[in-house]
Amino acid sequence: MKSVPEAFGSLVFDDRAMKARLSGEVYHAMKQTIKQGKPLNPSVANAVAAAMRDWAVERGATHFTHWFQPLTGVTAEKHDGFLSPAPDGGVIMEFSGKELIQGEPDASSFPSGGLRATFEARGYTAWDPTSYAFIKGKVLCIPTAFCSYGGEALDKKTPLLRSMEALNSQALRILRLFGNKDVRRVTSSVGPEQEYFLIDRQLWKQRRDLIYTGRTLFGAKPPKGQELDDHYFGVIKPRVQAYMEELNEELWKLGILAKTEHNEVAPCQHELAPIYTTTNIATDHNQLTMEIMQKVAEKHGLVCLLHEKPFAGVNGSGKHNNWSIATDTGVNLLSPGESPYENAQFLLFLVAVIEAVDEYADLLRASVATAGNDHRLGANEAPPAVISVFLGDELTAVLDALEKEEPYAAATRPEMMLGVLTLPRFLRDTTDRNRTSPFAFTGNKFEFRMVGSSNSIACANIMLNAAVADTLRRFADVLEKAPDFDTALHALLLRSLREHKRVIFNGNGYDDAWIKEAEEKRGLHNLRTTPDAMKALLDTKNMEMLIRQKVYTETELRSRYEIMLENYCKTIAIEGSTMSEMARKEILPAVERYAAFVAEGAAKKLALVPSLNCSYERKLVQSLSALTDLIERDTDALDTTLAELSTISDITELAEGIRDRLLPTMAQLRAVADEAEITTAREFWPFPTYGEILFAL
Ligand code: ADP
Ligand code: MG
């Protein structure tokens, strides 16, 4: 490979490429479009398209695609060749401004939740110039938004861009109030830490559950799991190291700032974190990262599992969404400042985030709700399903003092006065580490830890941006009208803290006592499952907020409710059917074969020595037989439940049925099958065991 700086971004039509290939005038117009969202005029678009095409063709590209993020959670692309017939019988490579700006994939099979009747199935894709085009394989990929002809968003990028716009406008109002005139744009940034499992491909191929569902549906607990904590931050094995090296190189070429990598808690679990960037780009990059993780794994004879819970009994995988808001002048608004004014501004943004998280906790929970993530949240490992905010001792003390209207008495730091507002001066690095909090302040950013490992980070950031934007709007409405800014600010912070401090919690989020306190004393939501959480999308207060911030229309929200629940139902129904198939076609025959083998062995022994007791064989055959009876009974129950549920057409009712009836039936079948695995000789068991998969590399 070339040196890292040389290779970095070599497959991206980034600012360097634009500068080198566009005329001064076109480059300037393009920058205006990127920075201020100004539309490109057709001649400029043609010039940009031609330069992009030449650049891509030189790098071996033959096709282009409008790359978009439909509501399936993965990305979609439809390739079009550049080639076009020339009069002399040859071909030329063509790509027009029109093709760059808009596309019409025939995308009638993507979920739209009723947004797009099939007769007007053709949604259209629109270029997002704020995210650079890049080359993947032989294809020039143009990041795009995906909408219906009625203008409704059929993707995740459109609402994300809208939420960033909402946050920008409201944050600017606040900054103006603090006398800030230079800032022209406020953007949210994200650094998503991505967890994943790497397992051997040969072993993976032997398990239908992994192939069809991305997780194991059966598997007895191995003698060793993660109890020794010997994997966490441990030495990286050579095969994994080789994988990580190639992965980094591929990501760097795409301009993705892959920075840290380490082993995680569970055996075969790892993490990759990029350097943070603008939310929109971070989201595109995270989608690409997940895709490339899987591709590179294949080359190394591995499989990268992105499922939230591939193995029962060991930790699942998530994505820590590190989020902050910053100005185009380089100020992180969640970073405590040096002067009292900066600190007052910091406190306002901090308090706004706390209020937003408390007001819209159910929406945030809904934004990360999937069938896979339900195994993690509330399962005593990842953050609990209850959303609370961790601030650390010092910030909590600062806010306490503020709320009690007492001076903040940290021994070492002098206080500063700002009007009537007693403001402490505190340093940046004030946070202790708390791994159990779902929403933790970590010095100059918040870390939202509930996002599932396979999920797009778009939804979480859409809700976060929108909720914070709306809180800032409320603050700005009050402060803009106030006769005295300092007094009004003081009163506003006090009011907000008093109303929303219930969401602040610095203790152990896994503790049962906390869950009880959260629910009973503090009245916080504990939405354990996806069907519970999704209702937040249809809640009047939440809908009004999202519509007010122009992030979603009511129709779009209703469609998302449908689609998310549909995904939930389909995912679990596939798991149920896979279990049934594995039980009937693999597990039952295997246990049966083993029982017959034992019985035949005993018969042979008895033929030779009739006085033998053969009590071991008798007992074993008896318990194997009892187990096959139970497995058959539970598989029947599973099939019946699946059949009964398939007649329900109302999506809410179906999702609840799946949760309350199908999942317990699946758990019951698994319990007896795992018992059978323990009882059956290894050579008879039809697929690799947990121990073999987890400790193969
Ligand atoms: P840890 O595992 O201790 O949480 P990591 O270094 O693995 O820390 O990840 C921290 C993530 O937070 C990185 O992706 C980093 O780029 C990101 N980050 C740091 N500062 C900010 C910020 N101001 N806004 C958003 N993300 C940030
Ligand atoms: Mg982290």
XYZ file of C-alpha atoms and ligand atoms in Angstrom:
725
model
C 0.000 0.000 0.000
C 0.979 3.609 -0.516
C 1.748 5.659 2.568
C -1.315 6.453 4.656
C -1.452 10.171 3.723
C -1.123 9.224 0.051
C -3.761 6.530 0.172
C -6.168 8.450 2.387
C -9.198 9.548 0.437
C -7.698 8.340 -2.848
C -11.111 6.963 -3.835
C -13.019 10.083 -2.813
C -13.908 13.062 -4.973
C -13.059 15.330 -2.089
C -12.017 18.924 -1.792
C -8.514 18.135 -3.030
C -9.865 16.416 -6.145
C -12.322 19.242 -6.773
C -9.645 21.900 -6.437
C -7.394 20.050 -8.826
C -10.044 19.340 -11.450
C -12.624 22.118 -11.435
C -12.152 25.598 -12.838
C -11.955 28.325 -10.218
C -15.469 29.448 -10.959
C -17.024 25.970 -10.862
C -15.092 25.086 -7.716
C -16.390 28.220 -6.017
C -20.004 27.471 -7.013
C -19.589 23.912 -5.758
C -18.253 25.102 -2.396
C -21.228 27.446 -2.017
C -23.505 24.504 -2.630
C -21.725 22.367 -0.064
C -21.509 25.068 2.597
C -24.787 26.883 2.173
C -26.963 24.432 0.315
C -27.261 26.730 -2.754
C -28.572 24.861 -5.832
C -26.114 24.350 -8.700
C -27.008 25.811 -12.073
C -27.067 23.282 -14.940
C -23.832 24.385 -16.612
C -21.948 24.101 -13.316
C -23.524 20.703 -12.663
C -22.395 19.527 -16.091
C -18.859 20.684 -15.430
C -18.790 18.942 -12.044
C -20.212 15.751 -13.553
C -17.628 15.722 -16.354
C -14.769 16.216 -13.896
C -16.126 13.515 -11.615
C -16.471 11.111 -14.527
C -12.901 11.682 -15.760
C -11.568 11.293 -12.263
C -13.551 8.079 -11.722
C -12.732 6.555 -15.117
C -9.025 7.147 -14.502
C -9.463 5.071 -11.357
C -11.065 2.197 -13.212
C -14.748 3.063 -12.721
C -17.123 1.921 -15.451
C -20.450 2.644 -13.780
C -22.068 5.197 -11.535
C -24.827 4.838 -8.980
C -27.012 6.990 -6.825
C -26.168 5.510 -3.450
C -28.996 5.853 -0.926
C -30.293 4.607 2.399
C -33.812 3.215 2.150
C -35.714 2.256 5.273
C -34.337 -1.278 5.215
C -31.329 -0.171 7.262
C -28.798 -1.053 4.583
C -27.717 0.979 1.587
C -28.990 0.552 -1.939
C -27.480 1.123 -5.343
C -28.417 0.532 -8.944
C -25.510 0.685 -11.356
C -25.627 2.567 -14.652
C -22.813 2.356 -17.168
C -21.030 5.509 -18.251
C -20.745 4.052 -21.714
C -22.733 5.481 -24.557
C -22.515 4.532 -28.280
C -20.476 6.826 -30.507
C -21.363 7.385 -34.207
C -18.172 5.597 -35.311
C -19.290 2.319 -33.745
C -17.186 2.779 -30.600
C -18.291 4.067 -27.226
C -17.681 7.173 -25.188
C -17.973 7.552 -21.437
C -20.813 9.903 -20.576
C -22.145 11.382 -17.384
C -24.246 14.536 -17.395
C -25.079 17.088 -14.753
C -28.653 15.881 -14.858
C -27.572 12.324 -14.084
C -25.482 13.643 -11.221
C -28.281 15.660 -9.681
C -31.266 13.376 -9.968
C -31.965 9.692 -10.525
C -34.990 7.487 -10.808
C -34.308 4.042 -9.484
C -37.218 1.709 -10.026
C -37.443 1.156 -6.348
C -40.963 -0.082 -5.905
C -39.899 -2.941 -3.649
C -38.400 -0.820 -0.904
C -40.564 -0.455 2.169
C -42.534 2.762 2.123
C -45.171 2.038 4.760
C -47.917 3.064 2.357
C -46.185 6.314 1.406
C -45.914 5.412 -2.196
C -48.760 3.618 -3.858
C -47.387 1.081 -6.322
C -48.870 2.881 -9.315
C -46.520 5.753 -8.608
C -43.772 3.450 -7.501
C -40.898 5.433 -8.877
C -39.257 7.386 -6.128
C -36.421 9.651 -7.092
C -32.931 10.150 -5.729
C -31.390 13.586 -5.306
C -27.680 14.299 -4.968
C -26.457 15.280 -1.515
C -23.436 17.438 -2.334
C -22.519 17.709 1.356
C -21.252 14.124 1.304
C -18.434 13.457 -1.189
C -18.812 11.017 -4.075
C -16.534 7.963 -3.881
C -15.527 4.861 -5.811
C -16.420 1.382 -4.662
C -15.090 -1.391 -6.870
C -15.735 -0.120 -10.388
C -18.610 2.138 -9.427
C -18.708 5.867 -8.821
C -21.106 6.236 -5.884
C -23.022 9.489 -5.485
C -24.579 9.909 -2.046
C -28.236 10.775 -2.522
C -31.509 11.309 -0.706
C -34.458 9.142 -1.715
C -37.953 10.663 -1.940
C -41.344 9.937 -3.401
C -42.744 12.177 -6.110
C -45.015 13.664 -3.496
C -41.851 14.830 -1.719
C -42.074 12.430 1.219
C -38.783 11.067 2.469
C -38.408 7.358 1.753
C -34.980 7.198 3.341
C -32.976 8.070 6.424
C -30.768 10.738 4.951
C -33.522 13.259 4.187
C -34.833 13.550 7.764
C -31.257 13.559 9.033
C -30.388 16.553 6.864
C -33.615 18.244 7.963
C -32.780 17.648 11.636
C -29.317 19.133 11.152
C -30.925 22.172 9.563
C -33.347 22.510 12.500
C -30.517 22.337 14.999
C -28.528 24.870 13.007
C -31.315 27.471 12.955
C -32.169 27.188 16.629
C -28.576 27.095 17.853
C -27.807 30.200 15.795
C -30.632 32.061 17.552
C -29.041 31.202 20.893
C -25.558 32.198 19.782
C -26.823 35.589 18.582
C -28.271 36.147 22.052
C -24.830 35.623 23.512
C -23.599 38.338 21.180
C -21.987 36.001 18.714
C -22.146 37.451 15.196
C -19.435 35.517 13.337
C -20.880 32.052 13.420
C -22.720 31.213 10.197
C -23.447 27.579 10.753
C -23.811 25.122 13.615
C -23.452 21.417 12.893
C -23.764 18.283 14.927
C -20.853 15.866 14.771
C -20.709 12.197 15.506
C -18.032 9.612 16.148
C -19.683 6.169 16.204
C -17.726 3.389 17.914
C -18.664 0.224 16.059
C -18.630 -3.158 17.801
C -18.608 -6.433 15.866
C -17.839 -10.136 16.113
C -15.437 -11.962 13.817
C -15.849 -15.686 13.381
C -14.462 -18.368 11.118
C -16.288 -18.667 7.806
C -16.166 -22.463 7.662
C -17.917 -22.678 11.028
C -20.436 -20.018 10.049
C -21.395 -21.974 6.928
C -22.501 -24.878 9.061
C -25.085 -22.908 10.991
C -28.341 -22.036 9.310
C -29.284 -19.668 12.111
C -26.206 -17.530 11.503
C -26.753 -17.624 7.756
C -30.442 -16.690 7.852
C -30.658 -14.473 10.910
C -27.150 -13.289 11.827
C -27.458 -14.757 15.309
C -27.368 -18.153 16.960
C -30.823 -19.421 17.872
C -29.488 -22.469 19.676
C -26.316 -23.121 21.627
C -25.521 -24.350 25.105
C -23.284 -22.204 27.261
C -19.627 -23.203 26.808
C -17.424 -23.933 29.853
C -15.602 -20.659 29.222
C -17.230 -17.424 28.191
C -16.133 -13.890 28.993
C -15.824 -14.323 32.762
C -12.059 -13.933 32.909
C -12.145 -10.638 31.012
C -9.061 -11.908 29.230
C -10.180 -10.727 25.818
C -10.947 -7.092 26.615
C -8.113 -4.920 25.269
C -6.093 -8.143 24.928
C -3.395 -8.832 22.369
C -4.972 -8.994 18.930
C -4.523 -12.409 17.260
C -2.558 -12.450 13.965
C -5.524 -13.420 11.797
C -7.635 -10.659 13.286
C -4.729 -8.235 13.029
C -4.383 -8.969 9.308
C -8.112 -8.359 8.920
C -7.988 -5.067 10.792
C -5.029 -3.867 8.740
C -6.769 -4.493 5.452
C -10.005 -3.029 6.764
C -8.226 0.159 7.795
C -6.582 0.484 4.392
C -9.885 0.080 2.581
C -11.580 2.598 4.859
C -8.778 5.119 4.555
C -8.986 5.002 0.768
C -12.626 5.989 1.155
C -11.666 8.891 3.368
C -13.023 7.220 6.493
C -10.988 8.206 9.512
C -10.716 4.756 11.109
C -8.583 5.445 14.130
C -8.793 3.035 17.021
C -9.307 -0.681 17.182
C -9.309 -3.055 20.090
C -10.684 -6.297 21.404
C -13.975 -5.976 23.262
C -15.298 -7.857 26.285
C -16.709 -10.973 24.621
C -14.445 -13.495 22.926
C -14.153 -12.662 19.167
C -15.660 -9.248 19.767
C -13.883 -6.149 18.517
C -14.428 -2.447 18.092
C -13.505 0.125 15.508
C -13.818 3.851 16.110
C -13.361 6.566 13.510
C -12.495 10.174 14.257
C -15.732 12.108 14.507
C -17.116 14.152 11.661
C -20.321 15.913 10.544
C -23.332 13.742 11.381
C -24.408 13.359 7.782
C -20.996 12.169 6.648
C -20.481 10.079 9.771
C -23.724 8.285 8.936
C -22.696 7.592 5.333
C -19.287 6.481 6.545
C -20.723 4.179 9.161
C -22.912 2.484 6.551
C -19.864 2.039 4.331
C -17.793 0.801 7.257
C -20.314 -1.927 8.039
C -20.376 -2.986 4.405
C -16.614 -3.071 4.060
C -16.177 -4.884 7.365
C -18.200 -7.725 5.899
C -16.467 -7.695 2.531
C -12.954 -7.733 3.962
C -13.912 -10.529 6.360
C -14.845 -12.724 3.442
C -11.389 -12.308 1.954
C -9.840 -13.517 5.207
C -12.021 -16.587 5.550
C -13.986 -14.828 8.260
C -17.493 -13.553 8.806
C -18.179 -10.231 10.474
C -21.328 -10.434 12.578
C -22.982 -7.077 13.144
C -26.030 -8.474 14.948
C -26.722 -6.970 18.372
C -26.758 -10.352 20.063
C -25.109 -13.102 18.037
C -24.514 -15.301 21.108
C -26.624 -15.679 24.221
C -24.720 -15.390 27.475
C -21.912 -13.175 26.191
C -22.080 -9.435 25.596
C -23.887 -8.124 22.597
C -22.688 -5.375 20.265
C -23.672 -1.764 20.136
C -22.592 1.449 18.664
C -21.623 4.307 20.933
C -22.876 7.439 19.254
C -20.545 10.233 20.431
C -22.396 13.440 19.644
C -21.609 17.111 19.955
C -22.514 20.425 18.351
C -19.942 22.823 16.991
C -19.804 26.111 15.117
C -18.144 26.736 11.764
C -15.701 28.901 13.716
C -14.453 25.796 15.486
C -16.141 26.111 18.872
C -17.535 22.957 20.455
C -20.705 24.166 22.173
C -20.544 21.284 24.641
C -17.097 22.188 25.828
C -16.827 24.204 29.037
C -15.169 27.484 28.183
C -12.581 29.706 29.806
C -14.588 32.830 30.474
C -17.812 33.158 32.471
C -19.755 34.051 29.340
C -18.509 30.976 27.551
C -19.439 28.937 30.563
C -22.931 30.404 30.680
C -23.353 29.503 27.035
C -22.008 26.018 27.685
C -24.420 25.583 30.581
C -27.329 26.623 28.415
C -26.487 24.010 25.772
C -25.829 21.391 28.440
C -29.152 22.075 30.152
C -30.919 22.095 26.781
C -29.603 18.606 26.029
C -30.701 17.376 29.461
C -34.171 18.833 28.978
C -34.421 17.404 25.455
C -33.402 13.931 26.594
C -35.901 14.003 29.437
C -38.770 15.391 27.317
C -38.182 13.026 24.425
C -36.629 9.972 26.083
C -39.282 7.759 24.560
C -38.446 9.005 21.070
C -34.758 8.353 21.616
C -35.594 4.870 22.827
C -37.775 4.319 19.763
C -34.977 5.500 17.495
C -32.826 2.530 18.505
C -35.581 -0.072 18.797
C -35.141 -3.200 16.686
C -35.723 -6.887 17.265
C -31.967 -7.380 17.623
C -31.431 -4.517 20.038
C -34.231 -5.736 22.323
C -31.855 -8.531 23.375
C -29.342 -5.978 24.554
C -31.251 -3.179 26.211
C -32.376 -4.196 29.613
C -30.530 -7.494 29.451
C -28.163 -6.531 32.223
C -25.167 -5.795 30.063
C -25.618 -2.952 27.646
C -27.336 0.205 28.816
C -30.745 -0.407 30.348
C -33.920 0.458 28.475
C -34.412 3.369 30.888
C -32.813 6.527 29.530
C -30.938 8.638 32.042
C -28.137 11.169 31.716
C -24.749 10.733 33.363
C -22.922 13.982 34.107
C -20.196 12.987 36.539
C -19.722 14.363 40.024
C -18.357 17.773 39.240
C -20.922 18.875 36.703
C -23.687 17.495 38.871
C -22.350 19.570 41.778
C -22.234 22.629 39.529
C -25.836 22.161 38.486
C -26.874 21.440 42.075
C -25.347 24.682 43.224
C -27.061 26.512 40.413
C -30.379 24.988 41.230
C -30.112 25.678 44.952
C -28.891 29.176 44.144
C -25.846 28.577 46.276
C -22.295 29.314 45.278
C -20.505 26.339 43.851
C -18.005 25.383 46.467
C -15.299 23.432 44.741
C -12.322 24.068 46.933
C -9.760 24.547 44.217
C -11.570 26.682 41.689
C -12.433 30.338 42.114
C -15.989 31.282 41.307
C -16.962 33.914 38.853
C -19.951 36.139 38.813
C -22.157 36.814 35.855
C -24.934 39.170 36.795
C -27.035 37.384 39.334
C -25.908 34.067 38.022
C -23.192 32.546 40.105
C -21.152 30.580 37.704
C -18.353 28.350 38.613
C -15.267 28.036 36.555
C -14.564 24.451 35.807
C -12.148 22.584 33.684
C -12.809 20.503 30.643
C -11.642 17.191 31.834
C -14.123 16.608 34.578
C -15.839 13.382 33.830
C -15.297 10.051 35.417
C -16.101 7.002 33.372
C -19.425 5.329 33.700
C -20.023 2.423 31.392
C -23.563 1.700 32.477
C -25.190 4.966 31.476
C -27.180 5.102 28.266
C -26.443 8.804 27.778
C -23.182 9.970 29.275
C -21.440 13.318 29.178
C -17.796 12.599 28.426
C -15.991 15.906 28.695
C -17.016 17.702 25.522
C -19.647 15.443 23.999
C -22.483 13.138 24.906
C -22.192 9.449 24.293
C -25.509 7.791 23.417
C -24.844 4.127 23.965
C -28.130 2.518 23.054
C -27.710 2.324 19.296
C -27.554 -1.264 18.060
C -24.483 -2.472 16.216
C -26.279 -3.243 12.952
C -28.497 -0.185 12.973
C -27.937 2.968 10.974
C -26.966 5.804 13.279
C -29.282 8.090 11.301
C -32.433 7.535 13.370
C -30.799 8.195 16.730
C -29.237 11.408 15.476
C -32.423 12.571 13.777
C -34.273 12.381 17.099
C -31.417 13.821 19.109
C -30.927 16.783 16.765
C -34.657 17.435 16.548
C -35.253 17.235 20.295
C -32.339 19.530 21.105
C -33.356 21.946 18.334
C -36.853 22.181 19.750
C -35.590 22.785 23.278
C -33.281 25.523 22.004
C -36.249 27.032 20.185
C -38.166 27.211 23.462
C -35.175 28.771 25.202
C -34.659 31.299 22.404
C -38.355 32.241 22.399
C -38.079 33.207 26.073
C -34.677 34.853 25.964
C -35.258 36.923 22.839
C -38.196 38.656 24.517
C -36.565 39.095 27.906
C -35.961 42.677 29.100
C -32.833 41.538 30.951
C -30.897 38.671 29.406
C -28.893 37.613 32.485
C -31.916 37.451 34.766
C -33.960 35.624 32.178
C -31.152 33.137 31.505
C -30.788 32.457 35.201
C -34.505 31.860 35.613
C -34.639 29.688 32.536
C -31.776 27.425 33.609
C -33.309 27.083 37.057
C -36.701 26.193 35.664
C -35.270 23.661 33.263
C -33.081 22.002 35.879
C -35.865 21.732 38.411
C -38.198 20.202 35.885
C -35.741 17.816 34.303
C -33.158 16.837 36.880
C -35.017 13.567 37.383
C -33.260 12.277 34.274
C -29.782 12.812 35.758
C -28.339 9.673 37.289
C -24.689 8.995 38.047
C -24.996 5.560 39.623
C -24.997 2.049 38.255
C -27.531 1.784 35.451
C -27.675 -2.034 35.694
C -28.810 -1.990 39.259
C -32.344 -3.328 39.805
C -32.872 -0.723 42.509
C -32.231 1.997 39.915
C -34.762 0.599 37.472
C -37.319 0.563 40.272
C -36.468 4.099 41.339
C -36.514 5.311 37.737
C -39.941 3.900 37.102
C -41.620 4.467 40.437
C -40.055 7.571 41.948
C -38.851 9.453 38.915
C -41.521 8.472 36.436
C -39.044 7.683 33.665
C -39.992 5.433 30.775
C -38.858 1.832 30.827
C -39.734 0.670 27.333
C -38.318 -2.795 27.144
C -39.388 -3.920 23.716
C -39.754 -2.522 20.212
C -43.575 -2.657 20.174
C -43.567 -0.653 23.439
C -41.064 1.855 22.148
C -42.516 2.453 18.681
C -45.667 4.001 20.110
C -43.532 7.064 20.822
C -43.563 7.824 17.087
C -47.322 8.333 17.205
C -47.467 10.218 20.484
C -49.090 13.624 19.935
C -46.452 15.661 21.736
C -43.648 13.904 19.859
C -45.348 14.196 16.493
C -45.984 17.886 17.036
C -42.346 18.473 17.864
C -41.038 16.605 14.810
C -43.515 18.330 12.519
C -42.762 21.741 14.037
C -39.057 21.182 13.419
C -39.882 20.071 9.839
C -38.022 16.828 10.357
C -40.924 14.528 9.539
C -44.439 14.988 8.245
C -47.243 13.125 9.967
C -47.504 10.750 6.994
C -43.790 10.033 7.154
C -44.013 9.255 10.852
C -46.949 6.916 10.395
C -45.111 5.155 7.604
C -42.056 4.711 9.798
C -44.148 3.263 12.587
C -45.472 0.673 10.124
C -42.103 -0.108 8.598
C -40.242 -0.436 11.883
C -42.857 -2.787 13.296
C -42.967 -4.714 10.046
C -39.206 -5.187 10.246
C -39.557 -6.354 13.830
C -42.233 -8.892 12.921
C -40.469 -10.209 9.840
C -37.152 -10.549 11.610
C -38.575 -12.606 14.444
C -40.823 -14.660 12.174
C -37.752 -15.641 10.132
C -35.981 -16.591 13.346
C -38.956 -18.707 14.386
C -39.084 -20.530 11.060
C -35.343 -21.079 11.109
C -35.586 -22.614 14.572
C -38.344 -24.900 13.463
C -36.353 -26.034 10.444
C -33.188 -26.604 12.447
C -35.076 -28.498 15.125
C -36.841 -30.813 12.687
C -34.155 -31.323 10.101
C -31.012 -31.247 12.169
C -31.476 -31.466 15.909
C -34.173 -34.140 16.178
C -32.488 -36.492 13.670
C -29.123 -36.001 15.411
C -30.423 -36.770 18.889
C -32.365 -39.663 17.491
C -29.254 -41.068 15.758
C -27.273 -40.772 18.935
C -29.978 -42.500 21.003
C -30.084 -45.328 18.452
C -26.318 -45.581 18.522
C -26.312 -45.881 22.315
C -29.138 -48.412 22.249
C -27.410 -50.512 19.604
C -24.209 -50.405 21.610
C -26.039 -51.614 24.693
C -27.782 -54.360 22.696
C -24.419 -55.574 21.402
C -22.950 -55.572 24.875
C -25.948 -57.487 26.236
C -25.671 -60.050 23.454
C -22.090 -60.624 24.524
C -22.598 -60.488 28.305
C -26.316 -61.000 29.124
C -25.838 -60.306 32.826
C -24.831 -56.673 32.221
C -26.986 -53.983 33.676
C -26.284 -51.222 31.089
C -27.776 -48.658 33.424
C -25.764 -45.811 31.860
C -27.138 -46.565 28.392
C -30.664 -47.091 29.721
C -30.685 -43.771 31.517
C -29.117 -41.962 28.582
C -31.523 -43.364 26.022
C -34.379 -42.510 28.335
C -33.330 -38.918 28.737
C -32.545 -38.533 25.039
C -35.974 -39.853 24.210
C -37.601 -37.569 26.711
C -35.738 -34.674 25.140
C -36.776 -35.540 21.602
C -40.378 -35.686 22.804
C -40.037 -32.226 24.292
C -38.270 -30.823 21.246
C -40.992 -32.170 19.030
C -43.691 -30.773 21.303
C -42.094 -27.326 21.388
C -41.446 -27.291 17.653
C -45.098 -28.089 17.077
C -46.056 -25.263 19.414
C -43.736 -22.936 17.521
C -45.228 -23.876 14.160
C -48.758 -23.463 15.468
C -47.955 -20.043 16.881
C -46.346 -18.965 13.621
C -49.400 -20.105 11.690
C -51.823 -18.373 14.054
C -49.903 -15.121 13.991
C -49.760 -15.127 10.209
C -53.492 -14.418 10.112
C -53.167 -11.116 12.003
C -53.135 -8.114 9.708
C -53.004 -5.208 12.146
C -49.318 -4.424 12.578
C -49.514 -3.342 16.222
C -51.449 -6.432 17.176
C -49.077 -8.637 15.198
C -45.969 -7.126 16.804
C -47.435 -7.605 20.264
C -48.402 -11.160 19.400
C -44.903 -11.889 18.229
C -43.462 -10.452 21.403
C -45.895 -12.099 23.808
C -46.475 -15.431 22.109
C -43.773 -16.223 19.580
C -40.696 -15.160 21.535
C -41.610 -17.255 24.618
C -42.262 -20.315 22.418
C -38.871 -19.847 20.799
C -37.209 -19.540 24.200
C -38.845 -22.729 25.345
C -37.691 -24.689 22.307
C -34.215 -23.347 22.716
C -34.032 -24.434 26.344
C -34.811 -28.085 25.557
C -32.630 -28.132 22.464
C -29.685 -26.742 24.428
C -30.294 -29.419 27.027
C -30.143 -31.993 24.224
C -26.854 -30.511 23.019
C -25.352 -31.044 26.454
C -26.585 -34.633 26.512
C -25.549 -35.586 22.981
C -22.046 -36.722 22.016
C -20.183 -34.022 20.081
C -19.678 -36.132 16.978
C -23.447 -36.456 16.620
C -24.278 -32.805 17.129
C -25.123 -31.312 13.730
C -23.458 -27.907 13.908
C -20.530 -26.117 15.594
C -20.981 -25.312 19.267
C -20.544 -21.995 21.053
C -17.146 -23.016 22.384
C -15.912 -23.961 18.937
C -17.096 -20.744 17.311
C -16.040 -18.369 20.061
C -12.574 -19.785 20.534
C -11.677 -20.768 16.975
C -9.497 -17.837 15.965
P -14.104 5.524 24.361
O -14.066 4.082 23.936
O -13.278 5.836 25.521
O -15.486 6.058 24.474
P -12.974 6.178 21.776
O -11.723 6.956 21.556
O -13.018 4.756 21.391
O -13.394 6.424 23.268
O -14.151 6.879 20.974
C -14.519 8.154 21.203
C -15.231 8.632 19.961
O -15.730 9.927 20.220
C -14.325 8.763 18.733
O -15.032 8.377 17.588
C -14.042 10.249 18.737
O -13.674 10.762 17.466
C -15.383 10.774 19.166
N -15.354 12.182 19.587
C -14.376 12.845 20.228
N -14.709 14.153 20.360
C -15.932 14.303 19.797
C -16.821 15.393 19.598
N -16.523 16.614 20.013
N -17.972 15.150 18.971
C -18.301 13.936 18.541
N -17.516 12.880 18.705
C -16.351 13.049 19.316
Mg -17.234 4.912 24.194
